[in-house]
Tab-separated table of C-alpha atoms in Angstrom:
chain	number	residue	atom	x	y	z
A	1	UNK	CA	30.176	27.158	-28.058
A	2	UNK	CA	32.388	27.331	-25.087
A	3	UNK	CA	32.469	24.430	-22.791
A	4	UNK	CA	35.024	22.335	-20.607
A	5	UNK	CA	35.952	18.667	-20.174
A	6	UNK	CA	37.021	17.419	-17.056
A	7	UNK	CA	40.404	15.600	-16.985
A	8	UNK	CA	39.372	12.638	-14.663
A	9	UNK	CA	42.861	11.234	-14.795
A	10	UNK	CA	44.368	14.238	-13.088
A	11	UNK	CA	42.755	13.823	-9.746
A	12	UNK	CA	45.957	14.869	-7.854
A	13	UNK	CA	45.628	18.454	-9.627
A	14	UNK	CA	42.020	18.739	-8.523
A	15	UNK	CA	40.445	17.738	-11.716
A	16	UNK	CA	41.459	20.346	-14.076
A	17	UNK	CA	39.203	21.360	-16.920
A	18	UNK	CA	40.098	21.347	-20.768
A	19	UNK	CA	38.452	24.076	-22.357
A	20	UNK	CA	36.902	23.724	-25.606
A	21	UNK	CA	35.489	25.993	-28.240
A	22	UNK	CA	33.353	23.937	-30.420
A	23	UNK	CA	33.546	24.786	-34.302
A	24	UNK	CA	31.041	22.406	-35.693
A	25	UNK	CA	28.694	23.810	-37.961
A	26	UNK	CA	30.478	27.123	-38.292
A	27	UNK	CA	31.762	28.226	-41.688
A	28	UNK	CA	35.455	27.599	-40.597
A	29	UNK	CA	34.843	23.995	-39.734
A	30	UNK	CA	34.994	22.735	-43.294
A	31	UNK	CA	37.805	24.969	-44.580
A	32	UNK	CA	39.771	24.102	-41.549
A	33	UNK	CA	39.572	20.453	-42.279
A	34	UNK	CA	40.383	21.184	-46.038
A	35	UNK	CA	43.734	22.809	-44.786
A	36	UNK	CA	44.487	20.031	-42.471
A	37	UNK	CA	44.271	17.256	-45.149
A	38	UNK	CA	46.932	19.085	-47.175
A	39	UNK	CA	49.083	20.197	-44.204
A	40	UNK	CA	49.382	17.048	-42.571
A	41	UNK	CA	51.503	15.082	-44.967
A	42	UNK	CA	54.071	17.842	-44.677
A	43	UNK	CA	54.407	17.658	-41.038
A	44	UNK	CA	54.356	13.763	-41.117
A	45	UNK	CA	57.538	13.903	-42.893
A	46	UNK	CA	59.304	14.918	-39.726
A	47	UNK	CA	60.916	11.642	-38.195
A	48	UNK	CA	60.329	12.940	-34.590
A	49	UNK	CA	56.688	12.911	-35.070
A	50	UNK	CA	54.685	9.517	-34.133
A	51	UNK	CA	51.422	8.425	-35.715
A	52	UNK	CA	50.182	6.162	-32.806
A	53	UNK	CA	51.415	3.880	-30.119
A	54	UNK	CA	52.039	1.135	-32.640
A	55	UNK	CA	54.319	3.565	-34.735
A	56	UNK	CA	56.374	4.081	-31.538
A	57	UNK	CA	56.578	0.438	-30.964
A	58	UNK	CA	57.838	-0.320	-34.533
A	59	UNK	CA	60.511	2.424	-34.222
A	60	UNK	CA	61.886	0.730	-31.043
A	61	UNK	CA	62.523	-2.636	-32.705
A	62	UNK	CA	65.610	-1.453	-34.277
A	63	UNK	CA	67.105	0.144	-30.761
A	64	UNK	CA	69.873	-1.540	-28.608
A	65	UNK	CA	68.563	-0.712	-25.180
A	66	UNK	CA	71.488	-0.450	-22.549
A	67	UNK	CA	70.656	-1.878	-19.157
A	68	UNK	CA	71.744	1.547	-17.436
A	69	UNK	CA	70.245	4.124	-19.692
A	70	UNK	CA	67.446	6.343	-18.540
A	71	UNK	CA	63.906	6.788	-20.330
A	72	UNK	CA	61.832	9.656	-19.621
A	73	UNK	CA	58.836	11.440	-21.100
A	74	UNK	CA	58.150	15.226	-21.461
A	75	UNK	CA	54.781	16.730	-21.378
A	76	UNK	CA	53.934	20.398	-22.468
A	77	UNK	CA	51.610	22.271	-20.195
A	78	UNK	CA	48.478	23.563	-21.805
A	79	UNK	CA	49.667	23.289	-25.297
A	80	UNK	CA	47.133	24.811	-27.330
A	81	UNK	CA	46.164	27.998	-25.246
A	82	UNK	CA	50.134	28.416	-25.059
A	83	UNK	CA	50.687	28.638	-28.966
A	84	UNK	CA	51.275	32.315	-29.879
A	85	UNK	CA	48.961	32.286	-33.212
A	86	UNK	CA	50.854	35.112	-35.171
A	87	UNK	CA	54.340	33.730	-34.528
A	88	UNK	CA	53.101	29.958	-35.074
A	89	UNK	CA	51.486	31.033	-38.436
A	90	UNK	CA	54.586	32.375	-39.875
A	91	UNK	CA	56.567	29.142	-38.792
A	92	UNK	CA	54.013	27.049	-40.574
A	93	UNK	CA	53.896	29.062	-43.698
A	94	UNK	CA	57.676	29.006	-43.838
A	95	UNK	CA	57.482	25.351	-43.469
A	96	UNK	CA	54.867	24.943	-46.217
A	97	UNK	CA	56.965	26.995	-48.620
A	98	UNK	CA	59.861	24.720	-48.379
A	99	UNK	CA	57.334	21.803	-49.157
A	100	UNK	CA	56.825	20.721	-52.960
A	101	UNK	CA	54.177	18.227	-51.806
A	102	UNK	CA	51.870	21.033	-50.324
A	103	UNK	CA	52.223	23.154	-53.490
A	104	UNK	CA	51.187	20.163	-55.569
A	105	UNK	CA	48.164	19.363	-53.329
A	106	UNK	CA	46.408	22.628	-53.602
A	107	UNK	CA	45.744	25.407	-55.796
A	108	UNK	CA	45.696	27.865	-52.832
A	109	UNK	CA	48.869	30.297	-52.753
A	110	UNK	CA	50.816	30.803	-49.465
A	111	UNK	CA	49.175	34.070	-49.153
A	112	UNK	CA	45.687	32.640	-49.508
A	113	UNK	CA	46.497	30.006	-46.899
A	114	UNK	CA	47.678	32.609	-44.434
A	115	UNK	CA	44.433	34.436	-45.213
A	116	UNK	CA	42.430	31.586	-44.319
A	117	UNK	CA	44.210	30.824	-41.266
A	118	UNK	CA	44.104	34.430	-39.988
A	119	UNK	CA	40.291	34.612	-40.669
A	120	UNK	CA	39.485	31.458	-38.812
A	121	UNK	CA	42.077	31.622	-35.706
A	122	UNK	CA	42.498	35.151	-35.144
A	123	UNK	CA	38.863	36.103	-34.747
A	124	UNK	CA	38.064	33.001	-32.569
A	125	UNK	CA	34.915	33.842	-30.418
A	126	UNK	CA	32.752	31.846	-28.213
A	127	UNK	CA	29.533	32.181	-26.049
A	128	UNK	CA	29.706	32.377	-22.289
A	129	UNK	CA	27.000	33.332	-20.029
A	130	UNK	CA	24.830	34.793	-22.800
A	131	UNK	CA	27.773	37.172	-24.042
A	132	UNK	CA	30.103	36.580	-26.850
A	133	UNK	CA	33.882	36.839	-25.974
A	134	UNK	CA	36.998	36.444	-28.152
A	135	UNK	CA	40.189	34.603	-27.619
A	136	UNK	CA	43.258	36.958	-28.295
A	137	UNK	CA	46.353	35.544	-29.911
A	138	UNK	CA	45.268	32.084	-28.358
A	139	UNK	CA	43.856	29.127	-30.269
A	140	UNK	CA	40.866	27.128	-29.316
A	141	UNK	CA	40.827	23.188	-28.831
A	142	UNK	CA	37.994	22.304	-31.334
A	143	UNK	CA	39.397	23.455	-34.521
A	144	UNK	CA	41.484	21.090	-36.356
A	145	UNK	CA	43.794	23.749	-38.088
A	146	UNK	CA	44.993	24.490	-34.496
A	147	UNK	CA	46.512	20.943	-34.336
A	148	UNK	CA	48.836	21.381	-37.372
A	149	UNK	CA	49.659	24.996	-36.404
A	150	UNK	CA	50.820	23.664	-32.911
A	151	UNK	CA	52.637	20.602	-34.651
A	152	UNK	CA	54.598	23.230	-36.864
A	153	UNK	CA	55.384	25.431	-34.015
A	154	UNK	CA	56.774	22.263	-31.875
A	155	UNK	CA	58.793	21.157	-34.742
A	156	UNK	CA	60.352	24.197	-35.234
A	157	UNK	CA	61.301	24.588	-31.397
A	158	UNK	CA	62.461	20.952	-31.035
A	159	UNK	CA	65.050	21.367	-34.031
A	160	UNK	CA	67.280	23.732	-32.131
A	161	UNK	CA	67.672	21.676	-28.702
A	162	UNK	CA	68.254	18.633	-30.459
A	163	UNK	CA	70.992	20.020	-32.396
A	164	UNK	CA	72.276	21.846	-29.167
A	165	UNK	CA	72.372	18.475	-27.282
A	166	UNK	CA	74.799	16.955	-29.851
A	167	UNK	CA	77.286	19.971	-29.888
A	168	UNK	CA	77.279	21.363	-26.384
A	169	UNK	CA	80.049	20.601	-23.978
A	170	UNK	CA	79.491	18.601	-21.798
A	171	UNK	CA	77.720	16.363	-24.096
A	172	UNK	CA	74.195	15.316	-23.828
A	173	UNK	CA	73.612	12.010	-25.224
A	174	UNK	CA	70.153	12.014	-26.672
A	175	UNK	CA	69.762	8.441	-27.857
A	176	UNK	CA	66.323	8.893	-29.181
A	177	UNK	CA	63.504	11.611	-29.180
A	178	UNK	CA	60.042	11.125	-30.580
A	179	UNK	CA	56.692	13.124	-29.793
A	180	UNK	CA	52.793	12.411	-30.098
A	181	UNK	CA	51.026	15.884	-30.037
A	182	UNK	CA	52.271	17.291	-26.675
A	183	UNK	CA	53.651	13.905	-25.219
A	184	UNK	CA	57.347	13.377	-25.944
A	185	UNK	CA	59.699	10.252	-25.266
A	186	UNK	CA	63.416	10.344	-24.975
A	187	UNK	CA	66.305	8.268	-23.945
A	188	UNK	CA	69.672	9.324	-22.021
A	189	UNK	CA	72.734	7.811	-20.596
A	190	UNK	CA	71.705	9.083	-17.283
A	191	UNK	CA	69.506	11.188	-15.418
A	192	UNK	CA	71.533	14.277	-15.004
A	193	UNK	CA	71.409	14.447	-19.154
A	194	UNK	CA	67.729	14.107	-19.136
A	195	UNK	CA	67.269	17.110	-16.705
A	196	UNK	CA	69.616	19.021	-18.840
A	197	UNK	CA	67.846	18.563	-21.911
A	198	UNK	CA	64.660	19.510	-20.222
A	199	UNK	CA	66.220	22.777	-19.306
A	200	UNK	CA	67.226	23.338	-22.859
A	201	UNK	CA	63.779	22.674	-23.947
A	202	UNK	CA	62.369	25.109	-21.504
A	203	UNK	CA	64.533	27.963	-22.765
A	204	UNK	CA	63.350	27.868	-26.336
A	205	UNK	CA	60.158	29.900	-26.012
A	206	UNK	CA	58.691	31.545	-23.081
A	207	UNK	CA	55.271	30.194	-23.813
A	208	UNK	CA	56.271	26.485	-24.091
A	209	UNK	CA	56.754	24.686	-20.572
A	210	UNK	CA	57.969	21.086	-20.389
A	211	UNK	CA	57.420	18.842	-17.535
A	212	UNK	CA	59.282	15.657	-16.972
A	213	UNK	CA	58.489	12.102	-15.811
A	214	UNK	CA	61.162	9.588	-15.152
A	215	UNK	CA	61.045	5.879	-15.273
A	216	UNK	CA	60.693	4.103	-11.876
A	217	UNK	CA	63.174	2.053	-10.157
A	218	UNK	CA	62.224	-1.092	-11.933
A	219	UNK	CA	62.921	0.797	-14.998
A	220	UNK	CA	59.365	1.128	-16.258
A	221	UNK	CA	57.785	4.164	-17.929
A	222	UNK	CA	54.087	4.823	-19.048
A	223	UNK	CA	54.078	6.480	-22.333
A	224	UNK	CA	50.574	7.294	-24.221
A	225	UNK	CA	48.804	4.014	-23.635
A	226	UNK	CA	51.765	1.831	-23.312
A	227	UNK	CA	53.902	0.577	-20.312
A	228	UNK	CA	57.480	0.380	-21.472
A	229	UNK	CA	59.705	-1.835	-19.573
A	230	UNK	CA	63.638	-2.155	-19.979
A	231	UNK	CA	64.330	-5.716	-19.116
A	232	UNK	CA	67.928	-5.024	-19.317
A	233	UNK	CA	68.316	-7.664	-22.049
A	234	UNK	CA	68.784	-5.260	-24.857
A	235	UNK	CA	65.194	-4.689	-25.888
A	236	UNK	CA	61.784	-3.284	-24.485
A	237	UNK	CA	58.972	-5.143	-23.499
A	238	UNK	CA	55.430	-3.597	-23.770
A	239	UNK	CA	51.933	-3.921	-22.161
A	240	UNK	CA	48.710	-1.832	-22.265
A	241	UNK	CA	48.681	1.140	-19.778
A	242	UNK	CA	45.574	2.106	-18.309
A	243	UNK	CA	45.131	5.547	-16.393
A	244	UNK	CA	43.649	5.417	-12.876
A	245	UNK	CA	40.532	7.038	-13.930
A	246	UNK	CA	39.404	3.947	-16.224
A	247	UNK	CA	36.125	2.627	-14.582
A	248	UNK	CA	35.996	-0.585	-16.853
A	249	UNK	CA	32.524	0.155	-17.645
A	250	UNK	CA	31.696	-0.833	-21.161
A	251	UNK	CA	28.599	-0.690	-23.646
A	252	UNK	CA	26.206	-3.388	-22.327
A	253	UNK	CA	25.147	-6.298	-24.524
A	254	UNK	CA	21.684	-5.467	-24.079
A	255	UNK	CA	22.056	-1.660	-25.091
A	256	UNK	CA	20.546	-0.627	-28.338
A	257	UNK	CA	23.257	-1.140	-30.742
A	258	UNK	CA	23.667	-3.585	-33.728
A	259	UNK	CA	25.280	-6.937	-32.308
A	260	UNK	CA	27.910	-6.602	-34.919
A	261	UNK	CA	29.033	-3.286	-33.323
A	262	UNK	CA	29.053	-4.551	-29.856
A	263	UNK	CA	31.304	-7.544	-31.011
A	264	UNK	CA	33.496	-5.088	-32.812
A	265	UNK	CA	34.104	-2.999	-29.726
A	266	UNK	CA	35.733	-6.072	-27.877
A	267	UNK	CA	37.461	-7.058	-31.287
A	268	UNK	CA	39.021	-3.577	-31.329
A	269	UNK	CA	40.583	-4.187	-27.900
A	270	UNK	CA	41.858	-7.607	-28.782
A	271	UNK	CA	43.571	-5.996	-31.824
A	272	UNK	CA	45.145	-3.278	-29.747
A	273	UNK	CA	46.264	-6.032	-27.245
A	274	UNK	CA	48.203	-7.984	-30.328
A	275	UNK	CA	49.615	-4.310	-31.502
A	276	UNK	CA	50.963	-3.093	-28.218
A	277	UNK	CA	51.638	-6.258	-25.853
A	278	UNK	CA	54.901	-8.321	-25.960
A	279	UNK	CA	54.429	-11.879	-26.200
A	280	UNK	CA	54.997	-12.569	-22.620
A	281	UNK	CA	52.228	-9.986	-21.483
A	282	UNK	CA	49.542	-10.869	-24.348
A	283	UNK	CA	47.935	-13.726	-22.735
A	284	UNK	CA	47.309	-11.617	-19.315
A	285	UNK	CA	45.889	-8.790	-21.242
A	286	UNK	CA	43.576	-10.887	-23.277
A	287	UNK	CA	42.250	-12.716	-20.189
A	288	UNK	CA	41.869	-9.493	-18.526
A	289	UNK	CA	39.624	-8.226	-21.638
A	290	UNK	CA	37.515	-11.322	-21.508
A	291	UNK	CA	37.096	-11.055	-17.563
A	292	UNK	CA	36.119	-7.244	-18.259
A	293	UNK	CA	33.499	-7.700	-20.806
A	294	UNK	CA	32.130	-10.640	-18.874
A	295	UNK	CA	31.675	-8.366	-15.774
A	296	UNK	CA	29.641	-6.049	-18.102
A	297	UNK	CA	27.242	-8.936	-19.036
A	298	UNK	CA	28.914	-10.520	-22.327
A	299	UNK	CA	28.937	-14.111	-22.880
A	300	UNK	CA	32.348	-15.418	-21.954
A	301	UNK	CA	32.204	-18.215	-24.645
A	302	UNK	CA	31.433	-15.824	-27.501
A	303	UNK	CA	34.405	-13.500	-26.300
A	304	UNK	CA	36.805	-16.437	-26.209
A	305	UNK	CA	35.697	-17.282	-29.749
A	306	UNK	CA	36.116	-13.655	-31.079
A	307	UNK	CA	39.694	-13.789	-29.385
A	308	UNK	CA	40.766	-16.957	-31.163
A	309	UNK	CA	39.266	-15.540	-34.479
A	310	UNK	CA	41.523	-12.419	-34.387
A	311	UNK	CA	44.496	-14.568	-33.377
A	312	UNK	CA	43.894	-16.875	-36.429
A	313	UNK	CA	43.452	-13.879	-38.690
A	314	UNK	CA	46.543	-12.099	-37.598
A	315	UNK	CA	48.852	-15.234	-37.955
A	316	UNK	CA	47.214	-16.581	-41.055
A	317	UNK	CA	49.633	-16.989	-43.749
A	318	UNK	CA	47.141	-16.875	-46.615
A	319	UNK	CA	46.463	-13.493	-48.292
A	320	UNK	CA	43.003	-12.334	-47.864
A	321	UNK	CA	41.060	-11.074	-50.957
A	322	UNK	CA	40.075	-7.524	-50.594
A	323	UNK	CA	36.234	-6.862	-49.906
A	324	UNK	CA	34.290	-4.796	-52.251
A	325	UNK	CA	31.426	-4.046	-49.837
A	326	UNK	CA	32.623	-0.630	-48.828
A	327	UNK	CA	32.145	0.599	-52.416
A	328	UNK	CA	28.549	-0.682	-52.658
A	329	UNK	CA	25.893	2.043	-52.166
A	330	UNK	CA	25.106	2.346	-48.500
A	331	UNK	CA	21.630	2.526	-46.706
A	332	UNK	CA	21.288	3.694	-43.198
A	333	UNK	CA	18.357	2.370	-41.264
A	334	UNK	CA	17.149	2.508	-37.400
A	335	UNK	CA	18.016	-0.646	-35.518
A	336	UNK	CA	15.225	-2.897	-34.795
A	337	UNK	CA	16.023	-6.357	-33.290
A	338	UNK	CA	14.865	-9.486	-35.567
A	339	UNK	CA	13.683	-7.157	-38.309
A	340	UNK	CA	17.078	-5.454	-39.025
A	341	UNK	CA	19.089	-8.605	-39.987
A	342	UNK	CA	16.584	-9.874	-42.379
A	343	UNK	CA	16.483	-6.277	-44.047
A	344	UNK	CA	20.330	-6.451	-44.341
A	345	UNK	CA	19.994	-9.785	-46.248
A	346	UNK	CA	17.545	-8.394	-48.506
A	347	UNK	CA	19.500	-5.386	-49.095
A	348	UNK	CA	22.617	-7.402	-49.842
A	349	UNK	CA	21.033	-9.325	-52.463
A	350	UNK	CA	20.120	-6.158	-54.155
A	351	UNK	CA	23.700	-4.930	-54.223
A	352	UNK	CA	23.361	-2.564	-51.200
A	353	UNK	CA	25.477	-2.340	-48.103
A	354	UNK	CA	23.493	-1.773	-44.949
A	355	UNK	CA	24.360	-0.063	-41.469
A	356	UNK	CA	22.239	0.452	-38.568
A	357	UNK	CA	21.856	3.590	-36.465
A	358	UNK	CA	20.797	3.483	-32.694
A	359	UNK	CA	17.393	4.946	-31.701
A	360	UNK	CA	17.033	7.718	-29.290
A	361	UNK	CA	18.441	6.846	-25.627
A	362	UNK	CA	18.359	8.834	-22.428
A	363	UNK	CA	21.707	10.597	-23.443
A	364	UNK	CA	20.425	11.903	-26.806
A	365	UNK	CA	17.034	12.734	-25.282
A	366	UNK	CA	18.534	14.845	-22.458
A	367	UNK	CA	21.253	16.387	-24.434
A	368	UNK	CA	19.165	17.138	-27.754
A	369	UNK	CA	18.958	20.839	-27.118
A	370	UNK	CA	21.588	21.571	-24.424
A	371	UNK	CA	23.553	24.084	-26.740
A	372	UNK	CA	23.767	27.431	-25.599
A	373	UNK	CA	21.582	29.767	-28.091
A	374	UNK	CA	23.211	33.022	-29.285
A	375	UNK	CA	21.592	35.989	-27.686
A	376	UNK	CA	18.816	37.464	-29.807
A	377	UNK	CA	19.976	39.735	-32.487
A	378	UNK	CA	23.685	39.270	-31.952
A	379	UNK	CA	24.573	38.683	-35.616
A	380	UNK	CA	24.942	40.939	-38.275
A	381	UNK	CA	22.599	41.196	-41.376
A	382	UNK	CA	19.415	42.548	-42.417
A	383	UNK	CA	16.518	43.635	-39.732
A	384	UNK	CA	13.184	44.936	-39.818
A	385	UNK	CA	11.645	47.386	-37.254
A	386	UNK	CA	8.040	48.284	-37.177
A	387	UNK	CA	6.205	51.378	-36.018
A	388	UNK	CA	2.503	51.293	-34.817
A	389	UNK	CA	1.738	53.857	-37.305
A	390	UNK	CA	1.930	50.681	-39.762
A	391	UNK	CA	5.214	51.893	-41.329
A	392	UNK	CA	8.399	49.708	-41.386
A	393	UNK	CA	12.141	50.491	-41.432
A	394	UNK	CA	14.420	47.795	-43.061
A	395	UNK	CA	18.340	47.999	-42.486
A	396	UNK	CA	21.397	46.123	-43.076
A	397	UNK	CA	24.392	46.113	-40.830
A	398	UNK	CA	27.972	44.769	-40.083
A	399	UNK	CA	27.562	45.201	-36.585
A	400	UNK	CA	25.465	42.963	-34.207
A	401	UNK	CA	21.778	43.909	-35.112
A	402	UNK	CA	21.291	44.977	-31.366
A	403	UNK	CA	24.233	46.985	-31.476
A	404	UNK	CA	22.960	48.841	-34.433
A	405	UNK	CA	19.508	49.213	-32.903
A	406	UNK	CA	20.938	50.864	-29.803
A	407	UNK	CA	22.797	53.332	-32.190
A	408	UNK	CA	19.216	54.286	-33.617
A	409	UNK	CA	18.118	54.961	-30.020
A	410	UNK	CA	21.001	56.958	-28.920
A	411	UNK	CA	20.397	59.166	-32.115
A	412	UNK	CA	16.874	59.784	-31.135
A	413	UNK	CA	17.864	60.678	-27.411
A	414	UNK	CA	20.819	63.063	-28.418
A	415	UNK	CA	18.825	64.447	-31.355
A	416	UNK	CA	21.224	63.083	-34.024
A	417	UNK	CA	18.425	62.785	-36.465
A	418	UNK	CA	20.814	63.144	-39.673
A	419	UNK	CA	22.502	59.846	-38.703
A	420	UNK	CA	19.151	57.831	-38.264
A	421	UNK	CA	16.120	57.627	-40.318
A	422	UNK	CA	14.227	56.092	-37.667
A	423	UNK	CA	15.065	58.707	-35.162
A	424	UNK	CA	14.077	61.262	-37.818
A	425	UNK	CA	10.682	59.262	-38.317
A	426	UNK	CA	10.032	59.163	-34.540
A	427	UNK	CA	10.281	63.041	-34.377
A	428	UNK	CA	7.638	63.336	-37.001
A	429	UNK	CA	5.119	60.675	-35.579
A	430	UNK	CA	3.150	60.363	-32.555
A	431	UNK	CA	3.032	56.544	-32.493
A	432	UNK	CA	5.591	54.400	-30.851
A	433	UNK	CA	8.330	52.394	-32.366
A	434	UNK	CA	8.529	48.727	-31.575
A	435	UNK	CA	12.209	48.556	-30.553
A	436	UNK	CA	11.741	45.007	-28.894
A	437	UNK	CA	10.274	43.279	-31.816
A	438	UNK	CA	12.910	43.254	-34.418
A	439	UNK	CA	12.523	40.723	-37.401
């Protein structure tokens, strides 16, 4: 299914749309996930790649930051639609061929891996306005193998400019360079060198276009969900960055969710604050979160208690005993206030772990059947056509069934009876063939 997600944070660009081709439920979805689980570890060996914001912050701890240096971020324009599939596939296969870990993780040969990628990416089709279309040499957002293909392609085309920067005259002093998907972070001695490196990046491949964002006059740069502050004292300070599109609306405490899930949402934000914020920005972030959730209807005292629990747990010196609850058999039940907590205690005594799922809400009711349906007879397979004389014709085709039916009709019109048994039957029968009732 083909649909678009509005980029709400890009108001200045007239709210661009991120195009997605959903592969959920298709044969390629499961195979794609299988390949990704085995390819990802190979790509993670590259020191440039970032796992998340916390990984970036941990890397900066070893840096000595000069007060006059420049920090910038690079963004790739329309990453996934820009990746040339054939070229990127060869790049990925070359990388896998050099990897011992990949060969040990699967029984698939490189030839078989290539066949799977080719099968699922090179024939990417989607439904739009009742018609089936195909993406040519361009990968969709929505299939996980596209992520590793793009990552491999970028790693290959980053290697050369990084080497060039250290050998060209005049020298471009690239102090650090890291990337998360299509967002890169780099440090330079001055702005001129940053712009030179951007030029080098944009020369690597005609499909890849890099834009640059430079720190402001206060030496502050936003990268991922982090605000990075050069305090001119040799180290960076960090705080949480929120885009302008953030509405501060959270799941309401009276919504149809397990109370533990509602508390876990707030707890997750608190953990993120501890993972990202420097000590001098942590208190402000926690106070902001408490105020935010209070405005959404949560009890302020409960929020403060959760915040204190997280703080004590993170700074506790004693080692926690790992819980075995996740290894227990799991039972999923609808959430029913008052009754559900009692059921949880009963099942816990019996040796089961209980999780609760929300009942139907407005969203699920309104969007339950909103997926576009494939046009009638738009797939290959077996089909049955009846004649009013009580005889039936059963056929099988690799084409769309409706296309094959049209071929039968053309054979009848043009008198090519040797190419269609249906056409031959119609010539010798006075009854009508039910062309519009195909089973």
